[in-house]
Coordinates of C-alpha atoms in Angstrom, one line a residue:
M29 CA -0.2 -0.2 0.2
A30 CA 1.0 3.3 0.4
S31 CA 3.4 7.8 2.6
S32 CA 5.0 11.1 1.5
D33 CA 7.1 13.3 3.3
E34 CA 5.7 15.1 6.3
G35 CA 3.6 18.0 5.4
T36 CA 3.0 16.6 1.6
S37 CA -0.8 17.4 1.7
L38 CA -2.7 14.7 -1.2
G39 CA -3.4 17.3 -3.6
S40 CA 0.0 17.3 -4.2
K41 CA 2.0 15.8 -7.9
Y42 CA 4.0 12.8 -5.9
Q43 CA 7.3 11.3 -7.6
V44 CA 6.9 7.8 -6.6
F45 CA 4.0 5.1 -5.6
L46 CA 4.8 2.5 -3.4
S47 CA 2.9 -0.3 -3.6
F48 CA 3.0 -3.1 -0.6
R49 CA 1.5 -5.4 1.9
G50 CA 2.2 -4.0 5.1
P51 CA 2.5 -7.7 6.7
D52 CA 5.0 -8.3 4.4
T53 CA 7.9 -5.3 4.1
R54 CA 6.1 -2.5 6.3
V55 CA 8.3 -3.2 9.1
G56 CA 11.8 -3.0 7.6
F57 CA 12.7 -3.2 3.6
T58 CA 9.6 -0.3 2.8
D59 CA 10.4 1.5 5.3
V60 CA 14.3 1.6 4.7
L61 CA 13.7 2.2 0.3
F62 CA 10.8 5.1 1.8
H63 CA 13.5 6.6 3.5
S64 CA 16.1 6.5 1.4
L65 CA 13.9 8.6 -1.4
T66 CA 12.6 10.9 0.8
D67 CA 16.1 11.4 1.9
T68 CA 17.0 12.3 -1.5
G69 CA 14.4 15.4 -1.8
I70 CA 11.9 13.0 -3.6
C71 CA 7.6 13.1 -3.1
V72 CA 7.1 9.5 -2.2
F73 CA 3.3 8.1 -1.3
R74 CA 3.2 5.0 1.2
D75 CA 0.6 3.4 3.2
D76 CA -3.2 5.3 5.2
E77 CA -0.5 8.1 6.9
E78 CA -1.6 10.2 4.3
V79 CA -5.6 10.1 4.4
R80 CA -7.8 12.8 6.1
A81 CA -10.0 12.9 8.3
G82 CA -13.5 12.1 6.5
E83 CA -11.9 11.4 3.3
R84 CA -12.5 8.1 1.8
I85 CA -9.3 5.5 1.3
D86 CA -9.9 5.2 -2.3
G87 CA -10.6 8.4 -3.7
S88 CA -7.0 9.7 -1.7
L89 CA -5.4 6.3 -2.9
Q90 CA -6.2 7.0 -6.4
R91 CA -5.7 11.1 -6.3
A92 CA -1.7 9.6 -5.2
I93 CA -1.8 6.7 -8.2
D94 CA -2.9 9.6 -10.8
N95 CA -0.8 11.7 -9.8
S96 CA 2.7 9.8 -9.0
R97 CA 4.9 9.4 -12.0
I98 CA 7.2 6.1 -11.0
Y99 CA 5.5 3.4 -9.8
I100 CA 7.5 0.9 -7.0
P101 CA 5.2 -2.2 -6.1
V102 CA 6.8 -5.1 -3.7
F103 CA 5.9 -8.1 -4.7
S104 CA 5.8 -10.5 -1.3
R105 CA 4.4 -13.6 -0.3
T106 CA 1.1 -12.8 0.4
Y107 CA 0.2 -9.4 -2.1
A108 CA -1.6 -11.2 -4.5
S109 CA -3.8 -12.3 -0.7
S110 CA -5.0 -8.5 -0.7
Q111 CA -7.4 -7.4 -2.5
W112 CA -6.1 -3.7 -1.8
C113 CA -2.8 -4.4 -3.3
L114 CA -4.5 -6.2 -6.6
R115 CA -6.7 -3.2 -6.7
E116 CA -3.9 -0.8 -6.7
L117 CA -1.5 -2.7 -9.8
V118 CA -4.7 -2.8 -11.8
Q119 CA -4.9 1.1 -11.3
I120 CA -0.7 1.1 -11.6
V121 CA -1.0 -0.9 -14.7
A122 CA -4.0 1.5 -16.5
N123 CA -2.5 4.5 -15.4
T124 CA 0.9 3.9 -17.3
S125 CA -0.5 2.4 -20.3
I126 CA -2.2 5.4 -21.1
S127 CA 0.9 8.2 -20.1
E128 CA 2.1 7.5 -23.5
G129 CA 5.9 7.1 -21.5
K130 CA 5.5 9.7 -19.3
K131 CA 4.8 7.0 -16.3
E132 CA 6.7 4.3 -15.3
I133 CA 6.9 0.8 -13.2
L134 CA 9.6 -0.3 -11.3
P135 CA 8.7 -4.1 -9.6
I136 CA 10.6 -5.4 -6.9
F137 CA 10.7 -9.2 -6.4
F138 CA 11.1 -9.2 -3.0
D139 CA 10.9 -13.0 -1.4
V140 CA 9.2 -14.2 -4.2
E141 CA 10.6 -15.3 -7.8
P142 CA 8.9 -13.2 -11.0
E143 CA 7.0 -17.0 -11.9
D144 CA 4.9 -16.9 -8.9
V145 CA 4.1 -13.2 -10.3
K146 CA 3.4 -14.9 -13.7
L147 CA 0.4 -17.1 -12.5
K148 CA 2.8 -20.1 -13.1
T149 CA 3.5 -21.3 -9.5
P150 CA 0.6 -22.2 -7.1
L151 CA 1.7 -19.0 -5.0
Y152 CA 0.1 -16.6 -6.6
H153 CA -2.6 -18.5 -8.6
D154 CA -3.8 -20.1 -5.4
A155 CA -4.4 -17.2 -3.7
I156 CA -6.3 -15.2 -6.3
L157 CA -8.5 -18.4 -6.3
N158 CA -9.0 -18.7 -2.7
L159 CA -9.9 -14.6 -2.8
E160 CA -12.5 -15.2 -5.7
R161 CA -14.5 -18.5 -3.7
E162 CA -14.3 -16.6 -0.3
K163 CA -15.6 -12.5 -1.9
K164 CA -17.6 -14.3 -4.2
L165 CA -16.1 -11.8 -6.4
S166 CA -16.9 -11.7 -10.6
T167 CA -14.6 -13.4 -12.9
E168 CA -14.1 -9.9 -14.8
Q169 CA -12.5 -8.5 -11.7
V170 CA -10.0 -11.0 -11.2
D171 CA -9.5 -11.6 -14.7
A172 CA -8.1 -7.7 -14.7
W173 CA -5.8 -8.5 -11.4
R174 CA -4.4 -11.7 -13.2
K175 CA -3.8 -9.2 -16.5
A176 CA -2.0 -6.2 -13.6
L177 CA 0.0 -9.0 -12.8
M178 CA 1.1 -10.3 -15.4
E179 CA 2.3 -7.4 -17.5
V180 CA 4.2 -6.0 -14.5
D181 CA 6.3 -9.2 -14.1
A182 CA 6.7 -8.5 -18.0
I183 CA 8.9 -5.4 -16.8
K184 CA 12.2 -6.4 -15.6
G185 CA 12.7 -5.5 -12.4
W186 CA 15.1 -6.3 -8.9
E187 CA 15.0 -9.3 -7.3
V188 CA 16.1 -8.9 -3.3
K189 CA 17.0 -12.5 -2.9
K190 CA 20.2 -12.1 -5.7
Y191 CA 22.2 -8.8 -3.4
R192 CA 23.4 -9.9 -0.5
G193 CA 21.5 -7.1 1.4
Y194 CA 18.5 -4.2 1.5
V195 CA 21.4 -1.8 1.5
D196 CA 22.7 -2.6 -2.0
V197 CA 19.4 -3.5 -3.7
I198 CA 17.9 0.3 -2.0
K199 CA 21.0 2.1 -3.3
L200 CA 20.7 0.6 -7.0
I201 CA 17.0 1.5 -6.7
V202 CA 17.3 4.9 -5.1
E203 CA 19.9 5.8 -8.2
E204 CA 17.6 4.9 -10.5
V205 CA 14.3 6.6 -9.0
V206 CA 17.0 9.7 -9.2
K207 CA 17.9 9.2 -13.0
K208 CA 14.1 8.9 -13.7
L209 CA 13.1 11.9 -12.3
K210 CA 16.2 13.7 -13.6
I211 CA 17.1 15.2 -10.2
K212 CA 19.4 18.2 -10.2
H213 CA 21.6 16.3 -12.9
R214 CA 24.7 18.5 -14.4
S215 CA 24.4 17.9 -18.6
V216 CA 27.8 15.9 -19.3
T217 CA 29.4 15.7 -22.6
E218 CA 29.2 12.2 -24.5
N219 CA 31.7 10.1 -24.6
L220 CA 33.3 9.7 -21.6
V221 CA 36.9 8.1 -21.6
G222 CA 39.2 7.2 -18.9
I223 CA 37.1 8.9 -16.2
D224 CA 36.5 6.2 -13.3
D225 CA 39.2 6.1 -11.3
R226 CA 39.4 9.8 -11.3
V227 CA 35.8 10.4 -10.3
M228 CA 36.3 7.1 -7.4
A229 CA 39.6 9.1 -6.4
V230 CA 37.1 12.4 -5.9
N231 CA 34.3 10.3 -4.0
E232 CA 37.2 8.6 -2.1
L233 CA 38.6 12.4 -0.9
L234 CA 34.9 13.7 -0.2
D235 CA 33.8 10.7 1.8
I236 CA 30.2 10.6 1.3
D237 CA 29.7 8.1 4.2
S238 CA 31.2 9.9 6.9
G239 CA 29.4 12.5 9.2
G240 CA 31.8 15.8 9.2
V241 CA 32.5 18.8 6.2
R242 CA 34.1 17.9 3.0
L243 CA 36.4 20.5 0.9
I244 CA 38.4 19.2 -1.7
G245 CA 39.6 21.0 -5.4
I246 CA 40.7 20.3 -8.1
Y247 CA 43.2 21.6 -10.1
G248 CA 45.0 21.2 -13.4
M249 CA 45.3 23.5 -16.5
G250 CA 42.6 24.3 -18.2
G251 CA 40.5 21.7 -20.8
I252 CA 41.5 19.0 -19.0
G253 CA 38.2 17.8 -18.0
K254 CA 37.8 19.2 -14.5
T255 CA 34.2 20.7 -15.2
T256 CA 33.5 17.5 -16.8
L257 CA 35.1 15.1 -14.1
A258 CA 32.9 17.7 -10.9
K259 CA 29.5 17.2 -13.1
V260 CA 30.4 13.8 -12.7
V261 CA 30.9 13.5 -9.3
F262 CA 27.8 16.0 -8.6
N263 CA 25.4 13.7 -11.0
Q264 CA 26.6 10.6 -8.6
L265 CA 26.1 11.7 -5.0
S266 CA 23.2 14.7 -5.4
F267 CA 20.6 12.0 -4.5
H268 CA 22.3 12.2 -1.1
F269 CA 21.2 15.8 -0.3
G270 CA 18.2 15.9 -2.3
K271 CA 17.3 19.7 -3.2
C272 CA 20.0 20.8 -1.3
C273 CA 22.5 20.8 -4.3
C274 CA 24.0 23.6 -6.5
F275 CA 26.4 23.5 -9.2
L276 CA 28.3 27.2 -10.0
E277 CA 29.6 27.0 -13.6
N278 CA 31.9 29.3 -15.2
I279 CA 32.4 31.3 -11.9
Q280 CA 35.2 33.2 -13.5
A281 CA 33.8 34.6 -16.6
K282 CA 31.0 35.4 -14.7
S283 CA 32.1 37.1 -11.3
S284 CA 33.7 39.6 -14.1
S285 CA 30.4 40.6 -15.4
P286 CA 28.4 43.8 -13.6
N287 CA 26.2 41.9 -10.5
G288 CA 27.9 37.9 -11.8
V289 CA 28.6 37.6 -8.2
I290 CA 24.9 38.7 -6.8
E291 CA 23.8 36.5 -9.5
L292 CA 25.7 33.7 -8.6
Q293 CA 24.6 34.0 -4.9
K294 CA 21.2 34.4 -5.9
K295 CA 21.6 31.1 -7.5
L296 CA 22.8 29.5 -4.8
L297 CA 20.5 30.2 -2.7
S298 CA 17.6 29.3 -5.0
E299 CA 18.5 26.1 -5.6
I300 CA 19.4 24.7 -2.3
G301 CA 16.0 26.1 -1.5
H302 CA 15.8 29.8 -0.4
P303 CA 14.7 31.8 -3.3
D304 CA 12.5 34.4 -1.0
I305 CA 16.2 35.5 0.6
A306 CA 17.8 35.3 -2.8
R307 CA 15.4 38.4 -4.2
S308 CA 16.2 40.1 -1.2
I309 CA 20.1 39.7 -2.2
D310 CA 21.5 42.8 -3.3
E311 CA 25.0 43.5 -2.5
I312 CA 28.0 41.1 -2.2
D313 CA 28.4 41.5 1.4
Y314 CA 24.9 41.0 2.6
G315 CA 24.3 38.2 0.5
T316 CA 27.2 36.7 2.0
K317 CA 26.1 36.9 5.5
K318 CA 23.0 35.1 4.3
I319 CA 24.8 32.3 2.6
E320 CA 26.6 31.8 6.2
E321 CA 23.0 31.8 7.8
V322 CA 21.9 28.7 6.1
L323 CA 25.1 26.5 5.1
K324 CA 24.9 26.7 9.9
N325 CA 22.0 24.8 9.6
K326 CA 21.4 23.0 6.1
K327 CA 23.7 19.7 5.0
V328 CA 25.0 20.9 1.2
L329 CA 26.5 19.7 -1.8
I330 CA 28.0 23.0 -3.6
V331 CA 30.4 22.7 -6.2
L332 CA 32.0 25.6 -7.5
D333 CA 33.6 25.4 -10.9
D334 CA 36.4 27.0 -11.9
V335 CA 36.9 29.4 -9.7
A336 CA 40.0 31.9 -10.1
N337 CA 40.5 33.4 -6.7
K338 CA 40.4 32.5 -2.6
K339 CA 37.5 35.4 -2.8
Q340 CA 35.1 34.2 -5.2
V341 CA 35.1 31.2 -2.7
E342 CA 34.6 33.5 0.2
E343 CA 32.2 35.5 -1.2
L344 CA 29.7 32.5 -2.3
V345 CA 30.0 29.8 0.5
G346 CA 31.6 32.6 3.2
R347 CA 34.1 31.9 5.5
S348 CA 31.6 30.5 8.6
R349 CA 31.0 26.6 9.7
L350 CA 29.4 24.2 7.8
Y351 CA 26.7 22.1 9.2
P352 CA 27.8 18.5 9.7
G353 CA 27.7 15.9 6.0
S354 CA 27.8 19.2 3.9
R355 CA 30.4 19.0 0.8
I356 CA 31.7 21.1 -1.1
L357 CA 34.0 20.9 -4.4
I358 CA 35.9 23.8 -6.2
T359 CA 37.4 23.5 -9.8
T360 CA 40.5 25.8 -10.7
R361 CA 43.4 26.7 -11.9
N362 CA 44.7 28.3 -9.7
K363 CA 46.1 26.1 -6.2
D364 CA 46.7 29.4 -4.6
V365 CA 42.3 29.5 -4.3
F366 CA 43.1 26.6 -2.0
R367 CA 44.8 28.3 0.8
I368 CA 41.3 30.0 2.1
S369 CA 41.1 30.5 6.3
R370 CA 38.0 28.1 6.7
P371 CA 37.9 27.4 10.5
N372 CA 38.6 23.6 11.3
Y373 CA 38.9 22.9 7.3
Q374 CA 41.0 21.7 5.4
I375 CA 40.9 21.6 1.6
L376 CA 41.7 18.2 0.2
E377 CA 43.9 18.4 -3.2
Y378 CA 43.5 16.3 -6.8
E379 CA 45.5 17.2 -9.2
M380 CA 43.5 16.5 -13.2
E381 CA 46.7 15.2 -15.3
V382 CA 46.9 14.7 -18.6
M383 CA 44.8 11.3 -20.4
S384 CA 46.9 8.1 -21.0
S385 CA 47.8 8.0 -24.2
D386 CA 46.0 4.7 -24.9
Y387 CA 42.7 6.2 -23.2
A388 CA 43.6 10.2 -25.1
L389 CA 43.5 7.4 -28.7
E390 CA 39.7 5.8 -28.0
L391 CA 38.7 9.6 -26.9
F392 CA 39.9 10.9 -29.8
S393 CA 38.3 7.7 -32.2
R394 CA 35.4 8.4 -30.4
H395 CA 35.1 11.3 -31.7
A396 CA 36.8 11.3 -35.2
F397 CA 35.7 7.8 -36.3
N398 CA 32.5 6.9 -33.8
E399 CA 33.9 3.5 -33.2
D400 CA 36.3 3.3 -30.1
S401 CA 39.9 2.8 -32.1
P402 CA 40.6 4.1 -35.6
S403 CA 40.8 1.8 -38.5
D404 CA 44.6 0.4 -39.5
D405 CA 44.9 2.9 -42.1
Y406 CA 44.4 5.9 -39.9
K407 CA 46.2 4.4 -36.5
E408 CA 49.5 5.6 -36.4
L409 CA 48.3 9.3 -37.3
S410 CA 45.9 9.0 -35.0
R411 CA 48.6 8.0 -32.5
E412 CA 50.5 11.3 -34.2
I413 CA 47.4 13.6 -33.7
V414 CA 46.6 12.7 -30.0
S415 CA 49.9 13.1 -29.2
A416 CA 49.8 16.9 -30.8
T417 CA 47.0 17.6 -28.9
G418 CA 48.7 16.7 -25.9
R419 CA 46.5 14.5 -24.8
L420 CA 43.7 16.9 -22.9
P421 CA 40.5 15.6 -23.8
L422 CA 39.2 19.4 -24.6
A423 CA 41.6 19.4 -27.8
I424 CA 41.2 16.0 -28.7
E425 CA 37.1 16.2 -28.5
V426 CA 37.8 19.7 -31.2
I427 CA 40.6 18.3 -32.9
G428 CA 38.3 14.4 -33.7
S429 CA 34.9 16.4 -33.8
F430 CA 36.7 18.3 -36.7
L431 CA 38.6 15.5 -38.5
F432 CA 35.3 13.4 -38.7
D433 CA 35.0 11.8 -42.1
R434 CA 37.6 13.9 -43.3
R435 CA 40.3 13.0 -46.0
Q436 CA 43.4 12.1 -45.2
E437 CA 45.2 15.7 -46.7
I438 CA 43.3 17.5 -44.0
W439 CA 44.4 15.1 -41.7
N440 CA 47.7 15.5 -42.7
E441 CA 47.6 19.7 -42.8
T442 CA 45.8 19.3 -39.6
L443 CA 48.7 17.6 -37.6
D444 CA 50.9 20.0 -39.5
K445 CA 48.9 23.0 -38.4
L446 CA 48.6 21.5 -34.5
R447 CA 52.7 21.0 -34.4
K448 CA 53.5 24.7 -35.7
A449 CA 50.6 26.1 -33.6
P450 CA 47.6 25.1 -31.3
H451 CA 44.3 24.6 -33.1
K452 CA 41.9 27.4 -32.7
D453 CA 39.7 26.3 -30.7
V454 CA 41.7 25.1 -27.9
F455 CA 44.3 28.3 -28.0
G456 CA 41.6 30.0 -27.0
K457 CA 40.8 28.0 -24.0
L458 CA 44.3 27.6 -23.0
K459 CA 44.9 31.4 -23.8
I460 CA 42.4 32.3 -20.5
S461 CA 45.0 31.0 -18.4
Y462 CA 47.9 33.2 -20.0
D463 CA 45.9 36.1 -20.1
A464 CA 44.9 36.4 -16.0
L465 CA 49.2 36.7 -15.8
T466 CA 50.7 39.8 -15.0
F467 CA 53.1 41.0 -17.6
E468 CA 56.1 39.9 -15.7
Q469 CA 54.5 36.7 -14.9
Q470 CA 54.1 36.0 -18.8
Q471 CA 57.6 37.1 -19.9
I472 CA 58.4 34.1 -17.8
F473 CA 55.8 31.7 -18.9
L474 CA 57.0 32.7 -22.8
D475 CA 60.2 32.3 -22.0
I476 CA 60.3 28.9 -20.4
A477 CA 57.9 28.2 -23.3
C478 CA 60.6 29.4 -26.0
F479 CA 63.3 28.2 -24.4
F480 CA 64.3 26.6 -21.2
I481 CA 61.7 23.9 -21.7
G482 CA 64.4 20.7 -19.8
E483 CA 67.1 23.2 -18.3
H484 CA 68.2 23.8 -15.3
M485 CA 66.2 26.5 -13.4
T486 CA 68.9 28.5 -12.1
N487 CA 70.7 30.8 -14.5
A488 CA 67.3 31.4 -16.4
I489 CA 66.3 32.8 -12.0
Y490 CA 69.2 34.6 -12.2
M491 CA 68.0 36.1 -15.4
W492 CA 64.7 36.8 -14.3
K493 CA 65.9 39.0 -11.6
D494 CA 68.2 41.7 -13.4
C495 CA 64.4 42.3 -15.3
D496 CA 62.9 42.9 -12.6
F497 CA 60.5 39.7 -13.3
F498 CA 59.8 38.5 -9.6
P499 CA 60.6 34.6 -10.9
D500 CA 59.9 33.3 -7.5
T501 CA 56.7 34.8 -7.0
G502 CA 56.5 34.4 -11.2
L503 CA 57.3 30.7 -11.3
D504 CA 54.8 29.8 -8.0
V505 CA 51.8 31.8 -9.1
L506 CA 53.0 29.4 -13.3
I507 CA 53.3 26.6 -10.7
S508 CA 50.0 27.0 -9.1
M509 CA 48.4 27.4 -12.1
S510 CA 48.9 24.6 -13.9
L511 CA 51.5 26.1 -16.6
V512 CA 54.4 25.2 -15.3
K513 CA 56.1 22.6 -13.5
I514 CA 59.4 21.8 -11.7
V515 CA 61.1 18.2 -12.4
E516 CA 64.3 17.8 -11.1
N517 CA 65.1 21.3 -10.8
A518 CA 64.0 21.7 -14.6
F519 CA 61.9 23.3 -16.2
W520 CA 58.5 21.4 -17.7
M521 CA 55.6 22.4 -19.8
H522 CA 52.9 20.2 -22.0
D523 CA 53.8 20.9 -25.2
Q524 CA 50.5 22.1 -26.1
L525 CA 51.2 24.8 -23.4
R526 CA 54.7 25.1 -25.6
D527 CA 52.8 26.4 -28.5
L528 CA 50.6 28.5 -27.0
G529 CA 53.6 30.2 -26.0
K530 CA 55.2 30.2 -29.6
E531 CA 52.1 31.0 -30.7
I532 CA 51.4 34.1 -29.0
V533 CA 55.7 35.7 -29.7
R534 CA 54.8 34.1 -33.4
Q535 CA 51.4 36.5 -33.5
E536 CA 53.3 39.3 -32.7
N537 CA 54.8 39.7 -36.1
P538 CA 53.6 37.1 -38.0
I539 CA 55.6 37.8 -41.2
N540 CA 59.0 39.5 -40.2
P541 CA 60.8 37.0 -37.1
T542 CA 62.7 39.9 -36.3
E543 CA 61.0 42.2 -34.9
R544 CA 59.3 39.6 -32.6
S545 CA 60.3 39.9 -29.0
R546 CA 62.1 36.1 -28.8
V547 CA 63.4 33.6 -32.0
W548 CA 64.3 30.5 -31.2
I549 CA 64.5 28.5 -34.9
D550 CA 67.9 28.2 -35.8
M551 CA 67.9 29.3 -39.5
E552 CA 65.6 32.9 -37.9
V553 CA 68.4 33.5 -35.4
L554 CA 70.7 33.8 -37.8
D555 CA 68.9 36.0 -40.0
A556 CA 68.0 38.3 -37.1
I557 CA 72.0 38.5 -36.5
R558 CA 73.2 39.1 -39.6
T559 CA 70.7 41.9 -40.0
K560 CA 71.9 43.2 -37.0
E561 CA 68.0 43.3 -35.9
V562 CA 68.7 41.7 -32.9
I563 CA 70.2 42.9 -29.7

């Protein structure tokens, strides 16, 4: 039979209707399932707690069935011995059949087999015969019960006996319901490859089952897949928080627009259930204060995507204590963001690194061929292109999609362009990090890109100090923003970032290299020396 979360009226639109035999499963399985669903913010109808004084139970149940989107019949040993359960099932099947696919039935076989529900064993078959004789029911009514049972049994469901315990199967059921209802899920690009291990690592840091507060920071260069990873994690965990979750995207770009921070504050408050407070926000400090007041008293999941600095974190989640069980996930290019001042909380860091060669080739193949691997005649060329993209997911997706169904001559030409300069779209994405640097930091970045990859850092630092470029500070910033790494006291830079730096210099004068700030190609260096245009 069927209850809802507290305070929901009978006229409300329920999301899930539980049909079950009380004596069999009310205490135990159905109770755990009910609370697991309602804990995610799903409105569930269960049992007769919903009936108002003076209302006929049939009327209230009919409204609940009519208003629900998903039906979950829990088939147990005495389910078919209850006229009430069988009448519910007939109405469930009828509503589903006329819904044009908008309603679904998700059956659970608790302590029975699908064969029992098909009436192929004595269990349900004899139970219905007994009801027919004892209650002197019409053949028409009994046939309707049999037909409903047969129709529901044809739907794939969960056989509880096949799982180790209630927890495992209930978790799967809740996840399926969340997916069906599309509860606060972020859209994620198709053709995800090699992300499972990363998701697992971040989930381990978040440790959703622990009672404390966790702040996790994902950092890495632009285009490496931080936002995609955050979206997948958010989608997996959001049902634990019901309506109290929010994903704020593109914070760096949105914060720079007029009233951008205020709009982000309003969005956060609205999505975690406080639209009234959101409407009152007209100033950043006031918005931060109100957010702090809410977060102290509510368990939340919040993702802050593409954060540029510590101030943005403080403006959006404040500096006060968070409610136990809350999780904050931050993505950024700038590792310094994690050095925020919060009482009793430390941000646990996860560095996004480039994809493995095999995963990168698989991702490229899905976009370039709509297959998991390239055809034999394109295999080596594909590997070279993947290598030239730096194995960045964004670059792979853009280049692979561009090359889909194009002639091999275009592929060769694209490879040549990738080796000389980054693809246009990827260039724009990566240049965001470069543009955020100070003039001195940009010069250090360009010097490393053009001259110092693989070189020991000592001589370069002396040179930058003489130029008043403040290299200690500058290198800290470049490392924090994942633009440069130091490996055994030598500079290392991703190939695509190296190409970005060289392209920026080339654009200073595309025609005459001697008028650029840096010259690194041998013949161009000789030409510059001969014309005495280099000092």
